[in-house]
């Protein structure tokens, strides 16, 4: 685990700990700057993104951090969906009075539930990529699934998939090209959706607003992404 | 598992050959498992015995090491590919001998909204190895598909699989409906999939939770009273 501790108690801002999947680190740091969240208000601690492929490791890793650090902070936001933990993560978060991002996984909170459902209703065989997964496609998908060693397994893993849907956080032609190449590598059609940071923005904004504003109780309305690539939240 | 790359399979006696086949299966060596199966058949071995002693037993060891984090999904799939090769030789012989499906009939399918079938296929293969007649409904099955299959095939056991946290509750929907229709009391339902656990299986009133493919086949045999 890596730590990016930027906390100091000056009494001006409630202190929030974000425990997040490493796949969201860059996005959280960007949003912190963009939303003007003071360094002293936010501490980010990440869990290895590789746990995406072994979700049984996620809950114990998050709980270990909560056990050690929960008392230091006013609020804790967990930068995960359920992410294949089968509800186990939620059980732990309840115990430590912590909240996580809405949805089953990062694809859903980046796209927003409505768009995510629209995509999967139209094509159930959708394999999702985010900026992070595009950047580290070889390590997380090709090596993670053993396709570097056993290329013939591709059709066993992906035979029921029809398309790669790239949910882009930033508009980047080079990344889009790499995502297209990844789709080609998997033998799937390519769909591009620029979605920005989705629900992550709202959750981070509430960190900025401070204690007493529960992300879990917020309505979660989203506006379309603006030119700066950020979803702005109504209200 | 195996260190010696220069073993001549046909030179091994039966016991050593079976041991070597288990090693080869563990190492995902499909051609060698196929060759070993053919050699045993040529020596007059019963197809059922080859299946149980070499292939299923080899895959059982793979299942244990997968559970213990020694093997991972890609390696298990390699092992399964090797087992499939041997089973491809044995299946027509077993079918012709009429000994197929002596254990029972098993309907299996991935639930609605879910297209993941790797685990389900492994379970199906192990069930077949354990002598079940397996009716595979494939992926993304709504309640109606299960009901139709139950009506048509009159299975001894129904198996449902899900990989997603969002789709696993659908297993509960199917079980509830089976209960309402009075089917559940006579039809044991097994559930499995990566995000599941015993607690969830109990909560949805499933008969049995299958943690992995090898164990699922063993549990299915137990349900049928075929396990000593």
Coordinates of C-alpha atoms in Angstrom, one line a residue:
Chain A
X1 CA 0.0 0.0 0.0
X2 CA 1.1 3.5 -0.7
X3 CA 0.3 6.5 1.4
X4 CA -0.1 10.2 0.4
X5 CA -0.6 11.8 3.8
X6 CA -1.3 15.4 3.5
X7 CA -3.2 15.8 6.8
X8 CA -2.7 18.5 9.4
X9 CA -5.2 19.5 12.0
X10 CA -5.6 23.2 11.8
X11 CA -9.2 23.1 12.9
X12 CA -10.4 24.9 9.7
X13 CA -11.5 21.8 7.8
X14 CA -12.9 18.5 8.8
X15 CA -10.5 15.7 8.0
X16 CA -11.3 13.1 5.5
X17 CA -9.5 9.9 4.7
X18 CA -10.0 8.5 1.2
X19 CA -9.1 4.8 0.9
X20 CA -9.1 4.1 -2.8
X21 CA -8.3 1.5 -5.4
X22 CA -4.9 2.5 -7.0
X23 CA -6.7 2.8 -10.3
X24 CA -8.4 6.0 -9.0
X25 CA -5.4 7.7 -7.4
X26 CA -4.6 10.0 -10.3
X27 CA -8.2 11.0 -10.7
X28 CA -8.6 11.7 -7.0
X29 CA -5.5 13.9 -6.9
X30 CA -6.7 15.7 -10.0
X31 CA -10.2 16.3 -8.5
X32 CA -8.7 17.5 -5.2
X33 CA -6.8 20.2 -7.1
X34 CA -9.7 21.0 -9.4
X35 CA -12.3 21.3 -6.6
X36 CA -9.9 23.3 -4.4
X37 CA -9.9 20.8 -1.6
X38 CA -7.1 21.9 0.8
X39 CA -4.3 19.5 1.4
X40 CA -5.0 19.5 5.1
X41 CA -8.5 18.3 4.6
X42 CA -7.7 15.2 2.7
X43 CA -5.6 12.1 3.1
X44 CA -5.4 9.6 0.3
X45 CA -4.3 6.0 0.9
X46 CA -4.4 3.5 -1.9
X47 CA -4.9 -0.2 -2.2
X48 CA -3.1 -2.0 -5.1
X49 CA -5.1 -1.8 -8.4
X50 CA -4.1 -5.4 -9.1
X51 CA -6.7 -6.5 -6.6
X52 CA -9.2 -5.9 -9.3
X53 CA -8.4 -9.4 -10.5
X54 CA -8.5 -10.9 -6.9
X55 CA -11.4 -9.1 -5.2
X56 CA -11.2 -11.3 -2.2
X57 CA -8.1 -9.3 -1.2
X58 CA -9.9 -5.9 -1.3
X59 CA -12.0 -6.1 1.9
X60 CA -9.1 -7.2 4.2
X61 CA -6.9 -4.6 2.7
X62 CA -9.4 -1.8 3.3
X63 CA -10.3 -3.0 6.7
X64 CA -6.6 -3.1 7.7
X65 CA -6.3 0.6 6.9
X66 CA -9.6 1.4 8.7
X67 CA -8.5 -0.4 11.8
X68 CA -5.3 1.5 11.9
X69 CA -6.5 5.0 10.9
X70 CA -10.2 5.4 11.3
X71 CA -10.0 7.4 14.6
X72 CA -7.7 10.0 13.0
X73 CA -10.5 11.3 10.7
X74 CA -13.9 12.8 10.8
X75 CA -15.1 11.0 7.7
X76 CA -13.9 8.2 5.5
X77 CA -14.8 7.8 1.8
X78 CA -13.9 4.5 0.2
X79 CA -13.0 4.8 -3.5
X80 CA -14.4 1.4 -4.5
X81 CA -17.7 0.1 -5.8
X82 CA -18.7 -3.3 -4.5
X83 CA -16.0 -4.5 -6.9
X84 CA -16.8 -8.2 -6.7
X85 CA -16.6 -8.4 -2.9
X86 CA -20.1 -9.8 -2.7
X87 CA -21.2 -7.3 -0.1
X88 CA -18.3 -8.1 2.2
X89 CA -16.8 -4.6 1.8
X90 CA -20.1 -3.0 2.7
X91 CA -20.3 -5.0 5.9
X92 CA -16.8 -3.7 7.0
X93 CA -17.6 -0.1 6.0
X94 CA -20.8 -0.2 8.2
X95 CA -18.6 -1.3 11.1
X96 CA -16.3 1.6 10.7
X97 CA -18.9 4.2 9.7
X98 CA -17.3 4.7 6.3
X99 CA -19.0 5.3 2.9
X100 CA -18.1 4.0 -0.5
X101 CA -18.9 5.1 -4.0
X102 CA -22.2 4.1 -5.5
X103 CA -22.5 1.2 -7.9
X104 CA -21.0 -2.2 -8.4
X105 CA -17.7 -1.0 -9.7
X106 CA -15.8 2.0 -11.1
X107 CA -17.4 1.7 -14.5
X108 CA -20.7 2.4 -13.0
X109 CA -19.7 5.4 -10.9
X110 CA -17.7 6.9 -13.8
X111 CA -20.5 6.4 -16.3
X112 CA -23.4 7.0 -13.9
X113 CA -25.9 4.3 -13.3
X114 CA -28.3 5.4 -16.0
X115 CA -25.7 5.4 -18.8
X116 CA -24.1 2.2 -17.5
X117 CA -27.5 0.4 -17.6
X118 CA -28.2 1.8 -21.0
X119 CA -25.0 0.4 -22.3
X120 CA -25.4 -3.1 -20.7
X121 CA -29.1 -3.3 -21.6
X122 CA -28.1 -2.6 -25.3
X123 CA -25.2 -5.1 -25.2
X124 CA -24.8 -7.4 -22.2
X125 CA -21.4 -8.5 -23.6
X126 CA -19.7 -5.2 -22.9
X127 CA -16.2 -5.2 -21.5
X128 CA -15.3 -1.9 -19.9
X129 CA -12.1 0.1 -19.9
X130 CA -11.3 3.3 -18.0
X131 CA -8.3 5.6 -18.5
X132 CA -6.3 3.6 -16.0
X133 CA -7.2 0.3 -17.5
X134 CA -6.2 1.5 -20.9
X135 CA -2.8 2.8 -19.6
X136 CA -2.1 -0.5 -17.8
X137 CA -4.0 -2.8 -20.2
X138 CA -1.0 -5.1 -20.7
X139 CA -0.2 -5.5 -17.0
X140 CA -3.8 -5.8 -15.7
X141 CA -5.6 -7.6 -18.6
X142 CA -3.1 -9.3 -20.7
X143 CA -0.6 -10.4 -18.0
X144 CA -3.3 -10.5 -15.3
X145 CA -5.4 -13.0 -17.2
X146 CA -2.3 -14.9 -18.3
X147 CA -2.8 -14.1 -22.0
X148 CA 0.9 -13.3 -22.4
X149 CA 1.6 -16.9 -21.5
X150 CA -1.5 -18.6 -22.9
X151 CA -2.8 -16.4 -25.8
X152 CA -5.3 -19.1 -26.8
X153 CA -7.2 -18.4 -23.6
X154 CA -8.4 -15.2 -25.1
X155 CA -11.4 -16.9 -26.7
X156 CA -12.3 -18.7 -23.4
X157 CA -12.3 -15.4 -21.4
X158 CA -13.9 -13.2 -24.0
X159 CA -16.1 -15.4 -26.2
X160 CA -19.3 -14.0 -24.6
X161 CA -18.2 -10.4 -25.0
X162 CA -19.1 -8.4 -28.1
X163 CA -17.5 -5.0 -27.5
X164 CA -15.0 -3.0 -25.5
X165 CA -16.5 0.2 -24.1
X166 CA -13.9 2.7 -23.3
X167 CA -15.4 5.1 -20.6
X168 CA -12.9 7.9 -20.9
X169 CA -12.1 10.3 -18.0
X170 CA -10.2 12.7 -20.2
X171 CA -10.3 13.3 -23.9
X172 CA -7.0 12.0 -25.2
X173 CA -6.5 10.9 -28.7
X174 CA -3.5 8.7 -27.9
X175 CA -5.4 6.9 -25.1
X176 CA -8.4 6.4 -27.4
X177 CA -6.1 4.8 -30.0
X178 CA -4.6 2.5 -27.4
X179 CA -8.1 1.5 -26.2
X180 CA -9.0 0.7 -29.8
X181 CA -5.9 -1.4 -30.2
X182 CA -6.8 -3.2 -26.9
X183 CA -10.3 -4.0 -28.4
X184 CA -8.7 -5.3 -31.5
X185 CA -6.3 -7.4 -29.4
X186 CA -9.3 -9.0 -27.7
X187 CA -11.2 -9.5 -31.0
X188 CA -14.0 -7.2 -30.0
X189 CA -15.8 -4.1 -31.4
X190 CA -14.8 -0.8 -30.0
X191 CA -17.2 1.8 -28.5
X192 CA -15.9 5.1 -27.1
X193 CA -17.8 7.1 -24.4
X194 CA -16.4 10.3 -22.9
X195 CA -17.9 10.3 -19.4
X196 CA -15.5 12.4 -17.3
X197 CA -15.2 11.6 -13.6
X198 CA -18.9 10.8 -12.9
X199 CA -20.0 10.1 -9.4
X200 CA -16.4 10.5 -8.1
X201 CA -16.8 14.3 -8.5
X202 CA -19.8 14.5 -6.4
X203 CA -18.2 12.4 -3.7
X204 CA -15.1 14.6 -3.7
X205 CA -17.2 17.8 -3.7
X206 CA -18.9 16.6 -0.5
X207 CA -15.5 16.0 1.0
X208 CA -14.8 19.7 0.2
X209 CA -18.1 20.8 1.7
X210 CA -17.2 19.0 4.9
X211 CA -18.6 16.9 7.6
X212 CA -22.3 16.5 7.9
X213 CA -22.7 16.2 4.2
X214 CA -23.1 12.5 3.6
X215 CA -22.3 11.2 0.2
X216 CA -24.4 8.2 0.8
X217 CA -27.4 10.5 1.4
X218 CA -26.8 12.8 -1.5
X219 CA -29.0 12.6 -4.5
X220 CA -26.3 12.0 -7.0
X221 CA -27.6 14.0 -9.9
X222 CA -25.1 14.6 -12.6
X223 CA -24.8 17.2 -15.3
X224 CA -23.1 16.4 -18.6
X225 CA -19.3 16.8 -18.6
X226 CA -18.1 20.3 -19.2
X227 CA -15.3 21.4 -21.4
X228 CA -12.8 20.8 -18.5
X229 CA -13.7 17.2 -18.5
X230 CA -15.4 17.3 -15.1
X231 CA -19.0 16.3 -14.2
X232 CA -20.5 19.2 -12.2
X233 CA -23.1 18.3 -9.7
X234 CA -26.4 20.1 -9.5
X235 CA -27.5 21.9 -6.3
Chain B
X1 CA 4.9 -30.4 -11.0
X2 CA 6.8 -32.6 -13.4
X3 CA 10.5 -32.1 -13.9
X4 CA 11.4 -34.7 -16.4
X5 CA 10.8 -33.7 -20.0
X6 CA 12.1 -36.9 -21.5
X7 CA 9.6 -39.4 -20.1
X8 CA 8.3 -41.9 -22.7
X9 CA 4.7 -42.5 -21.6
X10 CA 4.3 -45.8 -23.2
X11 CA 7.4 -47.2 -21.4
X12 CA 5.8 -46.5 -18.0
X13 CA 3.8 -49.2 -16.1
X14 CA 0.1 -48.5 -15.4
X15 CA 0.6 -47.0 -12.0
X16 CA 3.4 -44.7 -13.0
X17 CA 1.6 -43.7 -16.1
X18 CA -1.5 -42.7 -14.1
X19 CA 0.7 -40.7 -11.8
X20 CA 2.5 -39.1 -14.8
X21 CA -0.9 -38.2 -16.4
X22 CA -1.9 -36.4 -13.2
X23 CA 1.3 -34.5 -13.3
X24 CA 0.8 -33.7 -17.0
X25 CA -2.7 -32.6 -16.3
X26 CA -1.5 -30.3 -13.5
X27 CA 1.0 -28.8 -15.9
X28 CA -1.6 -28.3 -18.6
X29 CA 0.1 -30.6 -21.1
X30 CA -2.9 -31.5 -23.3
X31 CA -1.0 -33.6 -25.8
X32 CA 0.5 -35.8 -23.1
X33 CA -2.8 -36.3 -21.3
X34 CA -4.4 -37.3 -24.6
X35 CA -1.5 -39.7 -25.3
X36 CA -1.7 -41.2 -21.8
X37 CA -5.4 -41.7 -22.1
X38 CA -5.0 -43.5 -25.4
X39 CA -2.2 -45.7 -24.0
X40 CA -4.4 -46.8 -21.1
X41 CA -7.3 -47.5 -23.5
X42 CA -5.0 -49.6 -25.6
X43 CA -4.0 -51.5 -22.5
X44 CA -7.6 -52.4 -22.0
X45 CA -8.4 -50.0 -19.2
X46 CA -12.0 -49.3 -18.5
X47 CA -12.9 -45.8 -19.7
X48 CA -14.6 -45.0 -16.4
X49 CA -11.5 -45.9 -14.5
X50 CA -9.3 -43.7 -16.6
X51 CA -11.7 -40.9 -16.1
X52 CA -11.9 -41.2 -12.3
X53 CA -8.3 -42.3 -11.5
X54 CA -6.3 -40.1 -13.9
X55 CA -8.4 -37.2 -15.1
X56 CA -10.8 -36.4 -12.3
X57 CA -8.2 -37.2 -9.6
X58 CA -5.7 -34.9 -11.4
X59 CA -8.3 -32.1 -11.6
X60 CA -9.1 -32.6 -8.0
X61 CA -5.5 -31.8 -7.1
X62 CA -5.7 -28.8 -9.3
X63 CA -8.8 -27.7 -7.5
X64 CA -7.1 -27.9 -4.1
X65 CA -4.1 -25.9 -5.3
X66 CA -6.4 -23.3 -6.8
X67 CA -8.3 -23.0 -3.5
X68 CA -5.0 -22.6 -1.7
X69 CA -3.7 -19.9 -4.0
X70 CA -1.0 -22.0 -5.6
X71 CA -2.6 -22.1 -9.0
X72 CA -4.4 -19.2 -10.6
X73 CA -7.3 -19.0 -13.2
X74 CA -5.0 -19.2 -16.3
X75 CA -3.3 -22.3 -15.1
X76 CA -6.5 -23.9 -14.1
X77 CA -7.9 -23.3 -17.6
X78 CA -4.8 -24.9 -19.0
X79 CA -5.4 -27.9 -16.8
X80 CA -9.0 -28.0 -17.9
X81 CA -7.9 -27.9 -21.5
X82 CA -5.7 -30.9 -20.9
X83 CA -8.5 -32.8 -19.2
X84 CA -10.9 -32.0 -22.1
X85 CA -8.4 -33.6 -24.5
X86 CA -8.6 -36.9 -22.5
X87 CA -12.3 -36.7 -22.1
X88 CA -12.7 -36.2 -25.8
X89 CA -11.3 -39.7 -26.2
X90 CA -13.4 -41.2 -23.4
X91 CA -16.8 -39.6 -24.0
X92 CA -17.8 -41.6 -27.1
X93 CA -16.7 -44.8 -25.4
X94 CA -18.7 -44.1 -22.3
X95 CA -21.7 -43.1 -24.4
X96 CA -21.5 -46.3 -26.4
X97 CA -21.2 -48.4 -23.3
X98 CA -24.4 -47.0 -21.9
X99 CA -22.6 -46.2 -18.7
X100 CA -23.0 -42.5 -19.1
X101 CA -25.0 -40.5 -16.6
X102 CA -25.0 -43.2 -14.0
X103 CA -24.7 -40.7 -11.2
X104 CA -27.6 -38.4 -12.1
X105 CA -28.9 -35.6 -14.2
X106 CA -27.7 -32.1 -13.6
X107 CA -29.0 -28.8 -15.2
X108 CA -26.6 -26.0 -14.9
X109 CA -26.6 -22.4 -16.1
X110 CA -25.3 -18.8 -15.5
X111 CA -28.1 -16.5 -14.2
X112 CA -29.8 -13.7 -16.0
X113 CA -27.7 -10.6 -16.6
X114 CA -24.4 -12.5 -16.4
X115 CA -22.3 -13.7 -19.3
X116 CA -19.5 -15.3 -17.3
X117 CA -19.2 -19.0 -17.8
X118 CA -15.6 -20.1 -17.0
X119 CA -16.5 -21.4 -13.5
X120 CA -19.7 -22.9 -14.7
X121 CA -17.9 -24.8 -17.5
X122 CA -15.3 -26.1 -15.1
X123 CA -18.1 -27.4 -12.8
X124 CA -19.8 -28.9 -15.8
X125 CA -16.7 -30.7 -16.8
X126 CA -16.1 -32.1 -13.3
X127 CA -19.7 -33.2 -13.0
X128 CA -19.3 -35.0 -16.3
X129 CA -16.2 -36.6 -15.0
X130 CA -18.1 -37.7 -11.9
X131 CA -20.6 -39.4 -14.2
X132 CA -23.4 -36.9 -14.3
X133 CA -25.4 -36.2 -17.4
X134 CA -25.0 -32.4 -17.7
X135 CA -27.5 -30.2 -19.4
X136 CA -25.8 -26.8 -19.8
X137 CA -28.2 -23.9 -20.3
X138 CA -25.3 -21.5 -21.1
X139 CA -25.3 -17.9 -20.0
X140 CA -27.8 -15.1 -19.1
X141 CA -30.7 -17.4 -18.1
X142 CA -34.0 -15.9 -16.9
X143 CA -36.2 -17.9 -14.6
X144 CA -38.2 -19.3 -17.6
X145 CA -35.1 -21.1 -18.9
X146 CA -34.6 -22.9 -15.6
X147 CA -38.3 -23.8 -15.4
X148 CA -38.4 -25.1 -19.0
X149 CA -35.2 -27.2 -18.4
X150 CA -36.6 -28.7 -15.2
X151 CA -39.8 -29.6 -16.9
X152 CA -38.1 -31.0 -19.9
X153 CA -35.1 -32.9 -18.4
X154 CA -36.4 -33.7 -14.9
X155 CA -32.9 -33.2 -13.3
X156 CA -31.8 -34.5 -10.0
X157 CA -29.9 -31.3 -9.2
X158 CA -30.1 -27.7 -10.5
X159 CA -26.9 -25.6 -10.5
X160 CA -26.8 -21.8 -10.9
X161 CA -23.7 -19.7 -11.3
X162 CA -22.9 -15.9 -11.1
X163 CA -19.8 -13.9 -11.2
X164 CA -21.2 -10.5 -10.5
X165 CA -22.4 -9.1 -7.2
X166 CA -25.2 -7.5 -9.2
X167 CA -26.4 -10.8 -10.7
X168 CA -26.0 -13.2 -7.8
X169 CA -29.3 -12.1 -6.0
X170 CA -31.1 -13.5 -9.1
X171 CA -30.3 -17.0 -7.8
X172 CA -32.6 -16.1 -4.8
X173 CA -35.4 -15.1 -7.2
X174 CA -35.2 -18.4 -9.0
X175 CA -35.1 -20.4 -5.8
X176 CA -38.1 -18.5 -4.4
X177 CA -40.1 -19.2 -7.5
X178 CA -39.2 -22.9 -7.4
X179 CA -40.4 -22.9 -3.8
X180 CA -43.6 -21.2 -4.7
X181 CA -44.3 -23.8 -7.4
X182 CA -43.5 -26.7 -5.0
X183 CA -40.5 -27.8 -7.0
X184 CA -37.8 -26.9 -4.4
X185 CA -38.7 -29.6 -1.9
X186 CA -37.8 -32.3 -4.5
X187 CA -35.0 -30.5 -6.4
X188 CA -31.7 -29.6 -4.6
X189 CA -30.3 -26.3 -5.9
X190 CA -26.6 -25.8 -5.8
X191 CA -25.1 -22.3 -6.2
X192 CA -21.6 -21.1 -7.0
X193 CA -19.5 -18.2 -8.3
X194 CA -16.6 -16.1 -7.2
X195 CA -18.4 -13.5 -5.0
X196 CA -20.6 -16.1 -3.3
X197 CA -20.1 -17.6 0.1
X198 CA -21.9 -20.0 2.4
X199 CA -23.7 -17.2 4.2
X200 CA -25.2 -16.0 0.9
X201 CA -26.2 -19.5 -0.1
X202 CA -28.0 -20.0 3.2
X203 CA -29.7 -16.6 2.9
X204 CA -31.3 -17.5 -0.4
X205 CA -32.2 -20.9 0.8
X206 CA -29.9 -22.8 -1.6
X207 CA -29.4 -26.5 -0.8
X208 CA -25.6 -26.4 -1.3
X209 CA -22.9 -23.9 -1.9
X210 CA -20.1 -25.2 -4.3
X211 CA -16.9 -23.3 -3.5
X212 CA -15.0 -24.6 -6.5
X213 CA -15.4 -27.0 -9.4
X214 CA -13.9 -30.1 -7.8
X215 CA -15.8 -29.7 -4.6
X216 CA -19.0 -29.0 -6.4
X217 CA -18.8 -32.3 -8.2
X218 CA -18.1 -34.1 -4.8
X219 CA -21.0 -32.3 -3.2
X220 CA -23.3 -33.2 -6.1
X221 CA -22.3 -36.9 -5.7
X222 CA -23.0 -36.6 -2.0
X223 CA -26.5 -35.3 -2.7
X224 CA -27.0 -38.3 -5.0
X225 CA -25.8 -40.6 -2.2
X226 CA -22.9 -41.6 -4.4
X227 CA -20.1 -40.5 -2.1
X228 CA -18.7 -42.9 0.4

